[in-house]
């Protein structure tokens, strides 16, 4: 039939029958061929399969051009469908029967010439001209054709199986309300992640959430980092131009590693990504945990992918066309021996599964095959075995907005929730983790629903929109209980205490499971583990546990884990909050969780048999914050239904806790993560009485080189605002707080005698804020360290103006702050009127001859002011910079900071300028030593970058 349009119209019914059970490949290829627009495509994915195909066929049949493109697409995707369709396609989709339009490729690397079977049979290329010998060898030709046909069918079955398994994403749905979202197709729900090169030389051992926050702070502000799309993990590396064979992708729980892998597998299975691979084997470590007997790679894959068993020998013949995706190394229960040289094994060697995995990753087994490994940061997987190491950093601001928009069908609700997140520091910092974003959006749904129904719903919660982390998680939990656990038992107007009362037994059992296993660092559970705590797998399917516990079902395994590590921590905290009543029990618990002090014998359930490795106390920091938030909720009556109404003895808890925190601040050096965690605990507790007792004992706060988020700054501000005294020292050097963090701290900065803000990514706006503080009549600042910030000439002009009126600052350090000649215009006029300033350090700035002349004029007018403008002027300054350089040498990870590299180069330039005028002496010797070490450090950094 000459007209493709007429052909399709006459066969539309049979085409619908053949494709309606599995429309995804057809619809995706039609979109990429521009037959369907992106909006049409996403709309069709949200419909039933039958309706989606029917609508697509109606669109296709509208024009002759789209009908011809459809026939081309159908020929490409025929392997996904039944034999009848394939016969039809072979008959009607021949190139000589239709005019073949150009189909837009997904991307450059997806060209047909690099298709999956091209590598499998060498010489079998498009446009290949057979030689005489090849023509004569008909037997070989027939043999290869048979092999190709034999492989094509199982691979097609494999792709179809993978598509069906990967095309759905878990989504929030609380019913038919306007804020619910039933769309769950991966193309609709998936939001791209920020993945970049992992430059850390060692993995951090602190709580993975805090490690990630630190990493993001460093990368976002300092690094000119390259974003890597998951589909490009195996793209060629510079300068070699060769694709990496082994790739490690690490990220914390909930950051989206498994979802990214799911998307990757989906893209390959649908034929739109990594088409250079004939076959992709996705293996999950939680399934590999069940393999106790030795087995071979052939046996493993033959059992896991039974429909591929017959063709595995053919696939192994060309290992370069194979990709293994190993997801979730952190869930693997077997020990991996990375140092053992091991024995030579091949695909038929029977060995323990742990040896098999190590051999595959190290490349001693199938070295030409490609491997992508995902893991959490805490799991050891030595970097020397990988050609590329990446870290998943979650969402950026734009992705948070995109995710929120996709989460709610109602765009007005989505906009309100996003604005609320954006304007709340606690929620904003949480939202960059995809699973946190899900929890926040679920918790917010009822508060921001449109119309009168939304008002009734938020009243039914008897809560305000959440502000703290604890409140977010409690709203999430309550929403899950209300809408999933108690269907048929409650109405929207049912009091909160009644709802919690109905779920009391399940929440208590679940909390005990969470707490006792948190102490043991256990995050994966089997059926027996659940039943031990009175939880059955049936409960997971039929109650609110479907929003809390995640069943991990594979072909041969059934395991369970909490939806997220922090969900387990929150449930554990809730359990403790409803089971610790006496002041003594609560204090013993805090001593235990924060400082590893084993509790004396107690009748309280959480303190009995409390075995825990006290070397891992940092792993309980988020849990302790949750506990303080849940304790506050209990005292406020928000846990009524789970506990009896507050009794009289609880009236003393707030005072006793205030005294306990006071003791910690009084008797301990406050300069580490433990100190910061105590501040967060007080903020989550949010009781003015307790904080007012504790805060005055904080005389110094040293958080030097601790990467602080805006939420950390909020915690510091919350506690210190209740102290009436000045703070002797607040050291936030190298903390990357940025302007937003400094603004959060603004109201308490005037009370800091020594204020260290070195290398904090501050700019002119920060200088304006600091200037206002210096002008304040309440200012008590004596030492101000602003080194290494990009204040610029305009920013420093603001500081000079402020110092004209300030009478407290005695020492001001402005090394390497971007001051130019312009930045010295008003320095003489302003500082000559200042009476308190005794020392000004301004080295590492290019102020020019005019600037130096102005400094000399200032020295004449202010003979009591010492100005250090050259590095060779001060021996102590030179030694301080030498110590700094040696510190960077000892911790090469610091060189990943572009700011540090820039700072070193600024110091080097300043030394060279000073050297032209310097003579001899100790200062010059120190300057030369510093210059030599900086040159060597910059060279080693450049060499390391090239090596990577």
PDB file of C-alpha atoms in Angstrom, residues 174-177 446 453 456-457 459-461 482-483 490-495 499:
ATOM      1  CA  UNK A 174      -3.202   9.523  49.882  1.00  0.00           C
ATOM      2  CA  UNK A 175      -6.353   9.107  47.890  1.00  0.00           C
ATOM      3  CA  UNK A 176      -8.295  11.215  45.471  1.00  0.00           C
ATOM      4  CA  UNK A 177      -7.464  14.586  46.938  1.00  0.00           C
ATOM      5  CA  UNK A 446      -2.304  18.584  53.820  1.00  0.00           C
ATOM      6  CA  UNK A 453     -11.011  21.095  52.075  1.00  0.00           C
ATOM      7  CA  UNK A 456     -10.268  21.333  57.239  1.00  0.00           C
ATOM      8  CA  UNK A 457      -7.428  18.901  56.676  1.00  0.00           C
ATOM      9  CA  UNK A 459      -7.033  21.626  61.254  1.00  0.00           C
ATOM     10  CA  UNK A 460      -7.462  17.878  61.553  1.00  0.00           C
ATOM     11  CA  UNK A 461      -3.725  17.512  62.047  1.00  0.00           C
ATOM     12  CA  UNK A 482      -3.926   8.643  59.178  1.00  0.00           C
ATOM     13  CA  UNK A 483      -4.299   7.801  55.511  1.00  0.00           C
ATOM     14  CA  UNK A 490     -11.135   7.300  61.056  1.00  0.00           C
ATOM     15  CA  UNK A 491     -12.476  10.406  59.369  1.00  0.00           C
ATOM     16  CA  UNK A 492     -10.512  13.531  58.561  1.00  0.00           C
ATOM     17  CA  UNK A 493     -11.978  15.135  61.669  1.00  0.00           C
ATOM     18  CA  UNK A 494     -10.860  12.321  63.991  1.00  0.00           C
ATOM     19  CA  UNK A 495      -8.719  13.825  66.815  1.00  0.00           C
ATOM     20  CA  UNK A 499      -5.573   8.239  65.565  1.00  0.00           C
TER      21      UNK A 499
END
